[in-house]
């Protein structure tokens, strides 16, 4: 149990003694840490329900709290806020227990679910761009969080490999007479933008591409051969990009993996009257009586007879429910696809594909912008490839390391490795520190700085603790039992560390890694100020010194775990 839930139980019991609801005893960290460590606001609500004065209830609860051996002070402020401070001895006991726990006092979930995280969303032929970056970073962090909480997590990128863009590419490749076996990623990246632009003006070409899509979807042998090669070259390049970001998937399913389901599914829905013909296409109407706007139907089959992005998504829900037995699916995809997912989810419910017990959530996010406030582009206004962004940030990280004179005399290979780790930290933290719904500006200079709210700062603090512990070990010093704190900074550090379980739960509940990032940064700063005041390695009192080493080790464990949940590694040294 966490310290906060323990205090909530104690306060809950005090409310219960007064014949009031135990749930009113919820204790949270104080909003005014200069006044108290914790607070409980239940008296206000209790007063409403019991028609009594909040102050009177608060006084009674506070009196019973103050009698508890773990609590040093419980007093009432304002209309009935109960402020609580812990005994330092109790704090030390809690610290000792959490510090010794390899899960840092975090119990995790009591109801493990099968959670599928659908993220990254790469496509055949298209190089991944910055739009895929946020999906990758946020999705990966959420997958790590759910896994840490004890859920079974399935990571699946939902490779875009079965829609209209396949027909576009196949048409051009055939026109150019390229040998399918010799198709390269460069060919595809040259052809795709041209073809997709051409399809908007050249009706005949667009029709031919649609027909080519249908032929592929009916498994025409020649189309399949080209398609396999396109898929292979795209996938291998994308896997390299993901590896550079430290991201790996459990499955690598694509839209095409449900192609066997498309025909039976659409037929069934048509037979049941869930899908209807509209203007030559087959659609599922998804409007509901209480809608306050018009919802266009989900299109299952185009007039040309092709299956679409929406069809494969619907069939994928079916596959995930039937074959993967999912309880929760998180679709980490940018906000512009909000309507698409709402349509798919509604259709899935209507068609009985997803029972109410299966939760389908669109985890949307805002745009990564350039310094002009517009979606991040190259200087020429082109789409920036993910690979280029990774290169750029790695370069910035290297420069920062040089400026800070870090890792200077290490072997070249290690320096490269550290630069890569710092670069990834800069990029991921720079993203995850923002509320995911907001847009943000990609600022390589700021993100890669060792100062401020950045990944490299937090990473560097963790590395610094490693070095302190290494030096201590060299001097034959070992961590020992945690003693009650002797300074406000030490006390705050302990209290902060004990708050970890709530921060993790909150990040999971809101699907919001930014809470994790902000907390990691706060913890790193707290340690830094603690270390400024207390000179661990030269401390004469051996017990105190051993306690501080334990506190350092605990902080390192927490920072390492938090960074890992953000997808960031901590180098051995810097
Ligand atoms: N490939 C899509 C894109 O680039 C994203 C896929 C998201 N996942 C899904 N199940 N639709 O836009």
CSV table of N, CA and C and ligand atoms in Angstrom, one decimal, residues 118 121-123 132 158 160 255 309 313 320 331 333 337 340-341, ligand 1:
chain,number,residue,atom,x,y,z
A,118,UNK,N,-2.4,0.1,-30.3
A,118,UNK,CA,-2.3,0.2,-31.7
A,118,UNK,C,-1.6,1.5,-31.9
A,121,UNK,N,1.6,3.2,-36.6
A,121,UNK,CA,0.9,3.3,-37.8
A,121,UNK,C,1.7,3.5,-39.1
A,122,UNK,N,2.8,2.9,-39.3
A,122,UNK,CA,3.5,3.1,-40.5
A,122,UNK,C,2.8,2.6,-41.7
A,123,UNK,N,3.1,3.0,-42.9
A,123,UNK,CA,2.4,2.6,-44.1
A,123,UNK,C,3.4,2.1,-45.1
A,132,UNK,N,4.2,10.3,-37.5
A,132,UNK,CA,4.2,9.0,-36.9
A,132,UNK,C,5.1,9.0,-35.6
A,158,UNK,N,-0.3,-1.9,-36.6
A,158,UNK,CA,-1.3,-1.8,-37.7
A,158,UNK,C,-0.8,-1.2,-39.0
A,160,UNK,N,-0.1,-0.1,-42.5
A,160,UNK,CA,-1.0,0.3,-43.6
A,160,UNK,C,-0.6,-0.3,-44.9
A,255,UNK,N,-3.1,-4.1,-42.1
A,255,UNK,CA,-4.5,-4.1,-42.5
A,255,UNK,C,-4.8,-5.4,-43.3
A,309,UNK,N,-9.9,1.7,-45.7
A,309,UNK,CA,-9.2,1.8,-44.4
A,309,UNK,C,-10.3,1.5,-43.3
A,313,UNK,N,-10.2,-1.6,-40.6
A,313,UNK,CA,-10.2,-1.3,-39.2
A,313,UNK,C,-11.4,-2.0,-38.5
A,320,UNK,N,-9.3,-8.8,-33.2
A,320,UNK,CA,-8.8,-8.5,-31.9
A,320,UNK,C,-9.7,-9.1,-30.8
A,331,UNK,N,-6.1,3.2,-29.4
A,331,UNK,CA,-5.7,3.6,-30.8
A,331,UNK,C,-4.9,4.9,-30.6
A,333,UNK,N,-3.4,7.6,-32.3
A,333,UNK,CA,-3.4,8.1,-33.6
A,333,UNK,C,-3.8,9.6,-33.5
A,337,UNK,N,-7.9,12.0,-37.0
A,337,UNK,CA,-8.6,10.7,-37.3
A,337,UNK,C,-9.8,10.5,-36.3
A,340,UNK,N,-13.0,9.2,-37.9
A,340,UNK,CA,-12.9,7.9,-38.4
A,340,UNK,C,-13.1,6.9,-37.3
A,341,UNK,N,-12.4,7.1,-36.1
A,341,UNK,CA,-12.5,6.1,-35.1
A,341,UNK,C,-13.9,6.1,-34.4
B,1,LIG,N1,-1.5,4.0,-41.1
B,1,LIG,C1,-2.4,5.0,-40.5
B,1,LIG,C2,-1.9,6.4,-40.9
B,1,LIG,O1,-0.7,6.6,-41.3
B,1,LIG,C3,-2.5,4.9,-39.0
B,1,LIG,C4,-3.0,3.6,-38.5
B,1,LIG,C5,-3.7,3.8,-37.2
B,1,LIG,N2,-4.3,2.7,-36.7
B,1,LIG,C6,-5.5,2.2,-37.0
B,1,LIG,N3,-6.0,1.1,-36.5
B,1,LIG,N4,-6.2,2.8,-38.0
B,1,LIG,O2,-2.7,7.3,-40.9
